[in-house]
Amino acid sequence: PDEAPAIAVEDLCKQYRTHWAVDDVNFIVPKGWTVGLLGGNGAGKTTTIAMIMGLVVPSFGRAMVLGHDMATERHKVLSRMNFESPYVALPGRLTVRQNLMVFGRLYGVANLKARIEELIEDFELGDVLDRVTGRLSAGQKTRVAVAKALINDPEVLLLDEPTASLDPDRAEWVRSRLRAYQKRRGATILLSSHNMTEVEQLCDFVVIMSHGRVVAMGRPRELAERFKCRDLDEVFI
Ligand code: ATP
């Protein structure tokens, strides 16, 4: 497993009734890379990420993280990864500090208080710490959700449209935090996005999905050239 890619998705499929939400998807994410999963609404990004997290069981194929099949061996790798996804929303009734404490305990983080202090500083959460998470603005919630995803200093980080509800300045701010984390930790990041500009700025490699399938992959600049577009909703819906 030590030589295994951070993430390997092999013949991955998910069927809901007669509908194939994810239809034979294959890609790998080498250790230390940031890869973007790009596509419009309903392309299958959320379902793919949920299978890589081990929260949705594939109908066929498998999703591996650090050499472990996430459908059967999730427990072996859980402490080394983390995620931000609509499948696991932050409990809205807890304050920001309580949320960070709860997820930190769940992951068995050593020196949790010190780790929370670092995240408060990095994500500028000082002002909202004692506020109830459910009442924060979308932008504030995103900051908390991304901070929570870093609580255990994960080697592998999965993010489902981390900037979707943010204005351009705040989105750029979140991207800068992710870049800083990637650089410091040498972490592997897989994030989904609608936005070609975002993946160009952040990602080493892009996988484009449409209707459950991979329709293209490559370096972001090559793909931007090839499709000559900013927002892939234009092309793939
Ligand atoms: P979005 O950007 O809207 O989140 P997505 O690319 O993340 O889109 P998915 O959420 O993975 O796409 O959905 C892919 C397809 O699978 C959609 O047609 C969706 O309606 C369907 N789907 C997803 N989850 C379920 C479910 N639990 N039951 C039935 N159908 C589902």
Short mmCIF file of C-alpha atoms and ligand atoms in Angstrom, two decimals:
data_model
loop_
_atom_site.label_atom_id
_atom_site.label_comp_id
_atom_site.label_asym_id
_atom_site.label_seq_id
_atom_site.Cartn_x
_atom_site.Cartn_y
_atom_site.Cartn_z
CA PRO A 1 0.00 0.00 0.00
CA ASP A 2 2.87 2.45 0.56
CA GLU A 3 3.56 2.71 -3.16
CA ALA A 4 -0.13 2.93 -4.01
CA PRO A 5 -1.49 6.18 -5.45
CA ALA A 6 -3.31 8.36 -2.93
CA ILE A 7 -6.58 7.68 -4.73
CA ALA A 8 -7.40 5.08 -7.37
CA VAL A 9 -10.86 4.78 -8.88
CA GLU A 10 -11.34 1.58 -10.89
CA ASP A 11 -14.36 0.86 -13.12
CA LEU A 12 -16.46 2.74 -10.59
CA CYS A 13 -20.23 2.59 -11.09
CA LYS A 14 -23.27 3.59 -9.06
CA GLN A 15 -26.77 2.72 -10.14
CA TYR A 16 -29.90 4.26 -8.63
CA ARG A 17 -32.91 2.31 -9.90
CA THR A 18 -32.42 2.43 -13.66
CA HIS A 19 -30.17 5.47 -13.61
CA TRP A 20 -26.38 5.22 -13.69
CA ALA A 21 -25.26 8.20 -11.57
CA VAL A 22 -21.64 7.08 -12.04
CA ASP A 23 -20.87 4.97 -15.07
CA ASP A 24 -17.47 3.27 -15.36
CA VAL A 25 -15.20 5.96 -14.01
CA ASN A 26 -11.44 5.43 -13.87
CA PHE A 27 -8.69 7.77 -12.69
CA ILE A 28 -5.83 7.95 -10.23
CA VAL A 29 -4.53 10.76 -8.05
CA PRO A 30 -0.80 10.42 -7.35
CA LYS A 31 0.41 11.37 -3.88
CA GLY A 32 0.88 15.11 -3.43
CA TRP A 33 -1.22 16.09 -6.44
CA THR A 34 -4.26 18.33 -6.50
CA VAL A 35 -6.84 16.97 -8.93
CA GLY A 36 -10.09 18.63 -9.97
CA LEU A 37 -13.29 16.77 -10.76
CA LEU A 38 -15.11 19.08 -13.07
CA GLY A 39 -18.66 18.92 -14.43
CA GLY A 40 -22.12 20.42 -14.37
CA ASN A 41 -25.08 19.60 -12.13
CA GLY A 42 -25.83 15.90 -12.00
CA ALA A 43 -22.56 14.90 -13.65
CA GLY A 44 -21.86 12.43 -10.84
CA LYS A 45 -19.17 14.29 -8.92
CA THR A 46 -20.84 14.14 -5.51
CA THR A 47 -21.58 10.43 -5.87
CA THR A 48 -18.01 9.70 -7.00
CA ILE A 49 -16.58 11.58 -4.02
CA ALA A 50 -19.01 9.85 -1.64
CA MET A 51 -17.80 6.45 -2.93
CA ILE A 52 -14.17 7.53 -2.42
CA MET A 53 -15.10 8.50 1.14
CA GLY A 54 -16.64 5.06 1.64
CA LEU A 55 -20.08 6.51 2.39
CA VAL A 56 -21.74 5.15 -0.74
CA VAL A 57 -21.08 1.57 -1.79
CA PRO A 58 -20.30 1.17 -5.50
CA SER A 59 -22.64 -0.96 -7.63
CA PHE A 60 -19.53 -2.12 -9.45
CA GLY A 61 -15.80 -1.37 -9.38
CA ARG A 62 -13.92 0.12 -6.46
CA ALA A 63 -12.50 3.27 -4.96
CA MET A 64 -9.11 2.93 -3.23
CA VAL A 65 -7.46 5.39 -0.85
CA LEU A 66 -3.80 4.82 0.04
CA GLY A 67 -4.15 1.25 -1.20
CA HIS A 68 -7.32 0.41 0.75
CA ASP A 69 -10.72 -0.40 -0.74
CA MET A 70 -13.07 2.18 0.77
CA ALA A 71 -16.08 -0.15 0.64
CA THR A 72 -14.43 -2.71 2.94
CA GLU A 73 -11.31 -1.21 4.55
CA ARG A 74 -12.30 2.33 5.32
CA HIS A 75 -11.34 1.95 8.99
CA LYS A 76 -7.71 1.37 8.01
CA VAL A 77 -7.34 4.76 6.37
CA LEU A 78 -9.93 7.01 8.01
CA SER A 79 -7.48 8.79 10.32
CA ARG A 80 -5.26 9.73 7.34
CA MET A 81 -8.01 11.36 5.29
CA ASN A 82 -10.82 13.86 5.68
CA PHE A 83 -13.52 15.48 3.58
CA GLU A 84 -16.07 18.19 3.14
CA SER A 85 -19.25 16.97 1.51
CA PRO A 86 -23.02 17.48 1.58
CA TYR A 87 -23.20 13.83 2.69
CA VAL A 88 -21.78 14.88 6.07
CA ALA A 89 -23.07 18.34 6.95
CA LEU A 90 -21.79 20.08 10.07
CA PRO A 91 -24.29 19.84 12.92
CA GLY A 92 -26.05 23.21 12.71
CA ARG A 93 -26.96 23.44 16.39
CA LEU A 94 -23.38 23.28 17.62
CA THR A 95 -21.20 26.35 17.84
CA VAL A 96 -18.18 26.56 15.56
CA ARG A 97 -15.87 25.68 18.45
CA GLN A 98 -18.03 22.70 19.44
CA ASN A 99 -18.02 21.45 15.86
CA LEU A 100 -14.24 21.58 15.69
CA MET A 101 -14.02 19.81 19.06
CA VAL A 102 -16.47 17.09 18.04
CA PHE A 103 -14.78 16.30 14.74
CA GLY A 104 -11.36 16.54 16.34
CA ARG A 105 -12.39 13.95 18.94
CA LEU A 106 -13.95 11.77 16.28
CA TYR A 107 -10.59 11.70 14.51
CA GLY A 108 -8.63 11.24 17.74
CA VAL A 109 -6.56 14.37 17.13
CA ALA A 110 -3.67 14.74 19.58
CA ASN A 111 -3.25 18.26 21.04
CA LEU A 112 -6.70 19.15 19.81
CA LYS A 113 -6.82 22.55 21.52
CA ALA A 114 -3.60 23.66 19.83
CA ARG A 115 -4.83 22.34 16.46
CA ILE A 116 -8.08 24.27 16.83
CA GLU A 117 -6.15 27.45 17.66
CA GLU A 118 -4.11 27.04 14.45
CA LEU A 119 -7.26 26.58 12.39
CA ILE A 120 -8.94 29.58 14.02
CA GLU A 121 -6.00 31.66 12.94
CA ASP A 122 -5.65 30.20 9.42
CA PHE A 123 -9.38 30.43 8.67
CA GLU A 124 -10.03 33.68 10.56
CA LEU A 125 -12.70 32.07 12.71
CA GLY A 126 -12.09 34.10 15.87
CA ASP A 127 -15.21 36.22 15.43
CA VAL A 128 -17.61 33.33 14.86
CA LEU A 129 -16.23 30.73 17.28
CA ASP A 130 -19.08 30.89 19.76
CA ARG A 131 -21.81 31.30 17.22
CA VAL A 132 -24.20 28.53 16.24
CA THR A 133 -22.98 27.03 12.97
CA GLY A 134 -26.46 26.78 11.40
CA ARG A 135 -26.95 30.54 11.58
CA LEU A 136 -23.72 31.52 9.84
CA SER A 137 -23.62 32.89 6.30
CA ALA A 138 -22.82 30.47 3.48
CA GLY A 139 -19.29 31.88 3.28
CA GLN A 140 -18.69 31.49 7.01
CA LYS A 141 -20.06 27.93 6.92
CA THR A 142 -17.67 27.08 4.12
CA ARG A 143 -14.73 28.37 6.14
CA VAL A 144 -15.78 26.22 9.07
CA ALA A 145 -16.37 23.17 6.85
CA VAL A 146 -12.93 23.43 5.25
CA ALA A 147 -11.27 24.02 8.64
CA LYS A 148 -13.08 20.93 9.94
CA ALA A 149 -11.78 18.95 6.97
CA LEU A 150 -8.21 19.82 8.03
CA ILE A 151 -8.67 19.07 11.73
CA ASN A 152 -6.66 15.82 11.61
CA ASP A 153 -3.98 17.19 9.26
CA PRO A 154 -5.09 14.70 6.57
CA GLU A 155 -2.77 13.29 3.92
CA VAL A 156 -5.75 12.90 1.60
CA LEU A 157 -8.39 15.59 1.40
CA LEU A 158 -11.69 15.31 -0.53
CA LEU A 159 -13.70 18.47 -1.12
CA ASP A 160 -17.10 18.65 -2.78
CA GLU A 161 -17.42 22.07 -4.44
CA PRO A 162 -15.71 23.92 -1.59
CA THR A 163 -16.19 27.34 -3.19
CA ALA A 164 -19.65 26.90 -4.75
CA SER A 165 -21.50 29.30 -2.46
CA LEU A 166 -18.80 31.97 -2.28
CA ASP A 167 -18.27 35.27 -4.07
CA PRO A 168 -15.07 35.49 -6.18
CA ASP A 169 -12.94 37.12 -3.45
CA ARG A 170 -13.94 34.63 -0.79
CA ALA A 171 -13.51 31.74 -3.22
CA GLU A 172 -9.99 32.93 -3.95
CA TRP A 173 -9.31 33.21 -0.23
CA VAL A 174 -10.38 29.57 0.33
CA ARG A 175 -8.20 28.49 -2.59
CA SER A 176 -5.22 30.29 -1.08
CA ARG A 177 -5.79 28.42 2.21
CA LEU A 178 -5.93 25.11 0.33
CA ARG A 179 -2.74 25.92 -1.56
CA ALA A 180 -1.00 26.79 1.71
CA TYR A 181 -2.16 23.53 3.26
CA GLN A 182 -1.10 21.48 0.25
CA LYS A 183 2.34 23.06 0.31
CA ARG A 184 2.92 22.69 4.03
CA ARG A 185 1.57 19.15 4.29
CA GLY A 186 2.41 17.78 0.84
CA ALA A 187 -1.21 16.62 0.93
CA THR A 188 -3.20 15.06 -1.87
CA ILE A 189 -6.40 16.93 -2.71
CA LEU A 190 -9.34 15.88 -4.86
CA LEU A 191 -11.93 18.60 -5.26
CA SER A 192 -15.02 18.93 -7.38
CA SER A 193 -15.91 22.16 -9.10
CA HIS A 194 -18.05 23.73 -11.78
CA ASN A 195 -15.47 26.25 -12.61
CA MET A 196 -12.62 25.88 -15.08
CA THR A 197 -10.81 28.97 -13.80
CA GLU A 198 -10.76 27.50 -10.33
CA VAL A 199 -9.25 24.20 -11.41
CA GLU A 200 -6.73 25.99 -13.62
CA GLN A 201 -5.51 27.91 -10.60
CA LEU A 202 -5.48 25.06 -8.16
CA CYS A 203 -5.11 21.72 -9.89
CA ASP A 204 -2.28 19.72 -11.45
CA PHE A 205 -4.74 17.58 -13.35
CA VAL A 206 -8.44 17.62 -14.21
CA VAL A 207 -11.03 14.90 -14.75
CA ILE A 208 -14.14 16.13 -16.56
CA MET A 209 -17.41 14.29 -15.97
CA SER A 210 -20.73 14.49 -17.75
CA HIS A 211 -23.78 12.24 -17.24
CA GLY A 212 -21.83 9.92 -14.94
CA ARG A 213 -18.94 9.37 -17.32
CA VAL A 214 -15.43 10.74 -17.72
CA VAL A 215 -15.43 12.69 -20.97
CA ALA A 216 -11.92 14.15 -20.84
CA MET A 217 -8.88 14.39 -18.62
CA GLY A 218 -5.59 16.21 -18.73
CA ARG A 219 -3.59 19.18 -17.52
CA PRO A 220 -5.89 22.14 -16.90
CA ARG A 221 -4.24 24.41 -19.43
CA GLU A 222 -4.50 21.82 -22.20
CA LEU A 223 -8.18 21.28 -21.46
CA ALA A 224 -8.95 25.00 -21.29
CA GLU A 225 -7.32 25.35 -24.70
CA ARG A 226 -9.16 22.39 -26.09
CA PHE A 227 -12.60 23.51 -24.91
CA LYS A 228 -12.02 27.26 -25.06
CA CYS A 229 -14.41 27.93 -22.22
CA ARG A 230 -14.52 29.24 -18.66
CA ASP A 231 -17.55 27.45 -17.28
CA LEU A 232 -18.01 23.87 -18.32
CA ASP A 233 -21.76 24.01 -17.75
CA GLU A 234 -21.74 25.69 -21.17
CA VAL A 235 -20.32 22.63 -22.83
CA PHE A 236 -21.43 19.55 -21.00
CA ILE A 237 -25.01 20.03 -19.84
P1 ATP B 1 -24.22 18.57 -8.41
O1 ATP B 1 -23.21 19.55 -8.89
O2 ATP B 1 -25.64 18.97 -8.69
O3 ATP B 1 -24.02 18.15 -6.98
P2 ATP B 1 -23.01 16.09 -9.19
O4 ATP B 1 -22.10 16.09 -10.34
O5 ATP B 1 -22.40 16.13 -7.84
O6 ATP B 1 -24.02 17.29 -9.33
P3 ATP B 1 -24.45 13.77 -8.28
O7 ATP B 1 -25.02 14.48 -7.09
O8 ATP B 1 -23.41 12.77 -8.04
O9 ATP B 1 -23.94 14.82 -9.35
O10 ATP B 1 -25.69 13.10 -9.03
C1 ATP B 1 -25.55 12.34 -10.22
C2 ATP B 1 -26.91 11.81 -10.63
O11 ATP B 1 -27.34 10.81 -9.71
C3 ATP B 1 -28.00 12.85 -10.64
O12 ATP B 1 -28.84 12.61 -11.74
C4 ATP B 1 -28.75 12.62 -9.34
O13 ATP B 1 -30.10 13.00 -9.45
C5 ATP B 1 -28.59 11.12 -9.14
N1 ATP B 1 -28.53 10.74 -7.72
C6 ATP B 1 -27.60 11.13 -6.83
N2 ATP B 1 -27.81 10.61 -5.62
C7 ATP B 1 -28.95 9.87 -5.73
C8 ATP B 1 -29.72 9.06 -4.83
N3 ATP B 1 -29.35 8.90 -3.56
N4 ATP B 1 -30.82 8.44 -5.31
C9 ATP B 1 -31.19 8.57 -6.59
N5 ATP B 1 -30.51 9.31 -7.50
C10 ATP B 1 -29.42 9.95 -7.09
#
